[in-house]
Coordinates of C-alpha atoms in Angstrom, one line a residue:
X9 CA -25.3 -178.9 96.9
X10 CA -27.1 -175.9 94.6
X11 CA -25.0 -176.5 91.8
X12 CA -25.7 -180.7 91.8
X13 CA -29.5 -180.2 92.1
X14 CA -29.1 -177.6 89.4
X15 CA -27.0 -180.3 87.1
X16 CA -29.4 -182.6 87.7
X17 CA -32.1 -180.7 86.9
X18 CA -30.5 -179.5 83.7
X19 CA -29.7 -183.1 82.7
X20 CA -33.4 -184.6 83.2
X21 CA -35.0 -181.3 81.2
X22 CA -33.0 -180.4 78.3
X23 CA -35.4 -183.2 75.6
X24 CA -38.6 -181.8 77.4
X25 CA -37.5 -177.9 77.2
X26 CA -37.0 -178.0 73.4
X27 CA -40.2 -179.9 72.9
X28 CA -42.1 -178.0 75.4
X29 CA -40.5 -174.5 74.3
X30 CA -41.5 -175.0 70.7
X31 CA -45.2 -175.9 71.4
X32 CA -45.4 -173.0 73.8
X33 CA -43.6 -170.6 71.0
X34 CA -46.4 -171.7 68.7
X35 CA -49.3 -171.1 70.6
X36 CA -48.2 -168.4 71.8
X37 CA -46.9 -168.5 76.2
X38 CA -44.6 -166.2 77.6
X39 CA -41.3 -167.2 76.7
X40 CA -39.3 -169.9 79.1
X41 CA -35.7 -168.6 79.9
X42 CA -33.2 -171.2 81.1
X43 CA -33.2 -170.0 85.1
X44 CA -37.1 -170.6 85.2
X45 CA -36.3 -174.3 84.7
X46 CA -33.1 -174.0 86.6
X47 CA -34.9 -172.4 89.8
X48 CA -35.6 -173.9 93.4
X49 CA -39.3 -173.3 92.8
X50 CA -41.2 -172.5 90.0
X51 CA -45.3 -172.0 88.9
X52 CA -46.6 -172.8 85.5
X53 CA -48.7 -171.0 83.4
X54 CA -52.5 -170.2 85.6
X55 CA -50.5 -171.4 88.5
X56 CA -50.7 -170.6 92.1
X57 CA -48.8 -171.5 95.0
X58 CA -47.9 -170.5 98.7
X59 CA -45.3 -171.8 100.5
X60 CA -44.2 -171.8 104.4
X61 CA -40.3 -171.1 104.4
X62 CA -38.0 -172.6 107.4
X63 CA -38.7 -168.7 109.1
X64 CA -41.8 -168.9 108.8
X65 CA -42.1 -166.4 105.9
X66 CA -45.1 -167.0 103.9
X67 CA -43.9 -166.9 99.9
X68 CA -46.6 -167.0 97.7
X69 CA -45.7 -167.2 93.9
X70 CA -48.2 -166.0 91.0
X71 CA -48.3 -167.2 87.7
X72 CA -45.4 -168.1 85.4
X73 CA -42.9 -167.2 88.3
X74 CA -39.5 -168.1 89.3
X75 CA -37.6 -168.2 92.7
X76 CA -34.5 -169.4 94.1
X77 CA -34.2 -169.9 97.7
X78 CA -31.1 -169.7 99.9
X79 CA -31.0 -169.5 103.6
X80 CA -27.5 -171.6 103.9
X81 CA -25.3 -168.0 104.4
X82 CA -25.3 -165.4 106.6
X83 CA -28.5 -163.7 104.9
X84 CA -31.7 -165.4 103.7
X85 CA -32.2 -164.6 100.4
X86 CA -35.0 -165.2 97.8
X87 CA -34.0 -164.3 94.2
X88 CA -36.7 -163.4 91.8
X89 CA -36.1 -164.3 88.4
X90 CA -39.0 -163.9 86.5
X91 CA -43.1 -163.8 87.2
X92 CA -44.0 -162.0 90.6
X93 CA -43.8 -162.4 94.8
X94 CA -45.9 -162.1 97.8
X95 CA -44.1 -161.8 100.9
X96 CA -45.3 -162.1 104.2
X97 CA -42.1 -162.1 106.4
X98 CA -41.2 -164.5 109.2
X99 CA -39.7 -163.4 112.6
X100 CA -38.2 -167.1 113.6
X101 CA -35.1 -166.1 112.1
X102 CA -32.3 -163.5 113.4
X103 CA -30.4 -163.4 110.0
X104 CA -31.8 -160.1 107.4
X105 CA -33.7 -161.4 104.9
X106 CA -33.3 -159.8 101.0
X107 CA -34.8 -160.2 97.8
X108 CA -32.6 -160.0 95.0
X109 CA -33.5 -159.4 91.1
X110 CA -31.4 -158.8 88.2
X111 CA -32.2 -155.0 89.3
X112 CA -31.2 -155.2 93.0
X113 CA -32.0 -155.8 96.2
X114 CA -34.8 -155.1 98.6
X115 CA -34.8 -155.4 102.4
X116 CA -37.8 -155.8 104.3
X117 CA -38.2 -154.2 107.5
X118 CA -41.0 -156.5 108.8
X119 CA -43.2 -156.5 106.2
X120 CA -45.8 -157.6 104.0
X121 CA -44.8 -156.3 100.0
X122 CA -45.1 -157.9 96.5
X123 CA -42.3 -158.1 94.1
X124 CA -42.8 -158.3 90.0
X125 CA -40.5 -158.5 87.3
X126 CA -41.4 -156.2 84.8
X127 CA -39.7 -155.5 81.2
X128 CA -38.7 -152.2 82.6
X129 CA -37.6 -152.9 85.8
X130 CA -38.6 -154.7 89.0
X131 CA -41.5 -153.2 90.9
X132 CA -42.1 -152.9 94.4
X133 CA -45.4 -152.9 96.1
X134 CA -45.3 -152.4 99.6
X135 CA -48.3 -153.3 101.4
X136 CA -47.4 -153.1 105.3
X137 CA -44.8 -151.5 107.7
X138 CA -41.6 -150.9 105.0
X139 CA -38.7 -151.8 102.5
X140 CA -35.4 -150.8 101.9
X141 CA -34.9 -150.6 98.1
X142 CA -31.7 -150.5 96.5
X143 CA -30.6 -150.6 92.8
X144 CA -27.6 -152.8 91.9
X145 CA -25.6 -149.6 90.3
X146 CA -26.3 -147.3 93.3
X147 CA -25.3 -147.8 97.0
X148 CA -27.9 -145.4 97.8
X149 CA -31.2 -147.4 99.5
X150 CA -34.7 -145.8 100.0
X151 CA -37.2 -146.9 101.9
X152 CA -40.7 -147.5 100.8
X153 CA -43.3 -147.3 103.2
X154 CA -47.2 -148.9 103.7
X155 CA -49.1 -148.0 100.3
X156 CA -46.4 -147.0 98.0
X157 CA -44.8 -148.5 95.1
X158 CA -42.0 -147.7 92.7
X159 CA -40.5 -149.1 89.8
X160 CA -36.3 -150.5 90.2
X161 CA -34.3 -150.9 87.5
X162 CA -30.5 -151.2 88.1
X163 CA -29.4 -147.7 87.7
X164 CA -31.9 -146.4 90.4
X165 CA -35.7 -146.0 91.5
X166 CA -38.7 -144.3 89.5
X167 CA -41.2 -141.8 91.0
X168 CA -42.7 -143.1 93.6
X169 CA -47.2 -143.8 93.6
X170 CA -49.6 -145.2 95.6
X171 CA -50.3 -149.0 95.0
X172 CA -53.7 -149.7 93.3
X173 CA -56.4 -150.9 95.4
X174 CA -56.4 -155.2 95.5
X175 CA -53.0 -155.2 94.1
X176 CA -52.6 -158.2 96.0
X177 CA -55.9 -159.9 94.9
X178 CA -54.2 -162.9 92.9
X179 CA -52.6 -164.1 96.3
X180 CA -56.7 -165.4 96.9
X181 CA -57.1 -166.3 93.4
X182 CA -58.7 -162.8 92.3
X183 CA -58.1 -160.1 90.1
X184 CA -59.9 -156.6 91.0
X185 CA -59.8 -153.7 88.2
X186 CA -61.7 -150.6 88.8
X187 CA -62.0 -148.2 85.4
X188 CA -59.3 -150.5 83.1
X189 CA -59.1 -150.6 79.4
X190 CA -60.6 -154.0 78.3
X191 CA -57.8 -154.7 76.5
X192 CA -55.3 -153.9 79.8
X193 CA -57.6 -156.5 81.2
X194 CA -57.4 -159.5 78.7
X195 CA -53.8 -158.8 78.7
X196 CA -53.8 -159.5 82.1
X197 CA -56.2 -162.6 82.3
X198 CA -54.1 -163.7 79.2
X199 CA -50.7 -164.7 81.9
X200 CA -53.3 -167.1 83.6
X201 CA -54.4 -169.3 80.3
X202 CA -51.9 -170.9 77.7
X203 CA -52.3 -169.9 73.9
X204 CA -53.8 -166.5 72.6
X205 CA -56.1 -164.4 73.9
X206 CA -56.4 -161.8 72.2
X207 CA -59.1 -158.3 71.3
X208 CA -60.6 -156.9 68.4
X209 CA -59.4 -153.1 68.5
X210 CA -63.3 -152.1 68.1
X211 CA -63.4 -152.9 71.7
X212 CA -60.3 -152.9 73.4
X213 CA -60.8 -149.4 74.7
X214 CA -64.0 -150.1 76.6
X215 CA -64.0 -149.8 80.6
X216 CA -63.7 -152.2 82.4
X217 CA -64.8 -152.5 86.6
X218 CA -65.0 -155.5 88.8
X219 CA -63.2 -158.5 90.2
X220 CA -62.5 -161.7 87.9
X221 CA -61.4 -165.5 89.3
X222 CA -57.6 -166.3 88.2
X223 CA -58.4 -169.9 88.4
X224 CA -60.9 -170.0 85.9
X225 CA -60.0 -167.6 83.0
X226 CA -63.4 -169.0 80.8
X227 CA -65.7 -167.7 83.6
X228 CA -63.9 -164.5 83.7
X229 CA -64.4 -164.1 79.9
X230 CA -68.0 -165.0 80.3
X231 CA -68.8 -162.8 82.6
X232 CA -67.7 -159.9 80.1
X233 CA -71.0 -160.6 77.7
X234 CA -73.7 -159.1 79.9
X235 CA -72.0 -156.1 80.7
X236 CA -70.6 -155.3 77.5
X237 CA -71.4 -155.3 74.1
X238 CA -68.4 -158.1 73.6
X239 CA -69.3 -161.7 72.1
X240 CA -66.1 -164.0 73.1
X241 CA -65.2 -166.2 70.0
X242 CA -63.5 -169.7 70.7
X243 CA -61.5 -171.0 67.7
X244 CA -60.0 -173.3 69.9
X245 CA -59.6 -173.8 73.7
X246 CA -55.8 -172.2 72.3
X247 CA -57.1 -169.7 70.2
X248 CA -60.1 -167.1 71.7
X249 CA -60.5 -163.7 70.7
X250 CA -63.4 -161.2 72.2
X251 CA -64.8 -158.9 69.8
X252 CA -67.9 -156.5 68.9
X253 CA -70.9 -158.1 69.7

């Protein structure tokens, strides 16, 4: 039954993936990779959504992000292919629950914990009670617990931190920075908006505190102006770039 509603989905895409792929590779989105269109459930760019899974885990998906969903086995499993995760596990289920990336696997041990796909690696976020981690080269797993992170790539884990304060912010449509480069920031904001956003390197080194909406990426730019000495210049709606004032 996957592999029909994947077929299907592949057959009623492929004219609007090259069309839509090359307008997004002009102004340019993050790039589309074939299991984003492929995938049970998927966001678009600035997107948001939440969804209440037959357990009752609460899955909540953040911009540009990709999931597959299969609780047909013996396990429930989410797989993450691209974008990023909050999970807020469900008990109404007896069967373990994992979430699987190209990197490995992570096992929740009744939990709340984000998930993000990073170019280096997968990283972890717990954010209550704990996860098992394990790489997909290693039999070895680790267990995170409340307030730590790491970084998973396939061959094993990184050094393990303490997760930054409101990582989870974007789950209620907020992102909160406290002492961040202003061009970390528009980097950032820039995975919420379609076409370029970009920074004049005057000013991408200015400090940046405070908490910005995700649903409305022109207000967040706004409010830049009276705080620093920034002037936002709009080409376009497709092409803004802040710079000195």
């Amino acid at each position: 039954a996957s592999l029909r509603r994947r077929i299907g989905k592949v057959g009623g895409g492929l004219a609007g993936m090259f069309l839509l792929g090359s307008l997004l590779a002009w102004v340019g989105a993050p790039s589309l990779a074939p299991s984003y269109w492929l995938a049970d459930q998927r966001t678009a760019t600035g997107e948001l959504r939440t969804l209440r899974l037959a357990d009752g885990t609460l899955l909540s998906l953040n911009t540009h992000t990709a999931v597959d969903i299969d609780y047909a086995g013996a396990q429930r499993v989410i797989v993450l292919h691209q974008g990023e995760i909050s999970v807020d596990t469900g008990h109404q289920d007896p069967r373990p629950l994992l979430v699987r990336t190209d990197d490995g696997r992570l096992r929740p041990l009744g939990t709340r914990f984000l998930v993000r796909r990073e170019a280096a690696g997968t990283r972890l976020e717990v954010l209550q009670a704990s996860v098992a981690a394990m790489p997909h080269n290693s039999g070895d797993e680790q267990v995170l617990r409340e307030g730590q992170q790491v970084l998973m790539h396939a061959d094993g884990l990184g050094q393990v931190s303490a997760v930054p304060a409101g990582a989870d912010a974007w789950t209620r449509g907020m992102l909160v920075v406290d002492d961040v480069r202003l061009g970390d920031l528009l980097a950032v904001l820039g995975k919420y908006r379609s076409g370029y956003l970009g920074v004049d390197a005057a000013v991408a080194d200015l400090r940046v505190s405070g908490s910005f909406p995700l649903t409305d990426t022109d207000l967040a730019l706004a409010s830049l102006e009276p705080v620093l000495p920034v002037k936002v210049e709009r080409h376009t709606q497709w092409w803004v770039k802040v710079t000195p004032r």
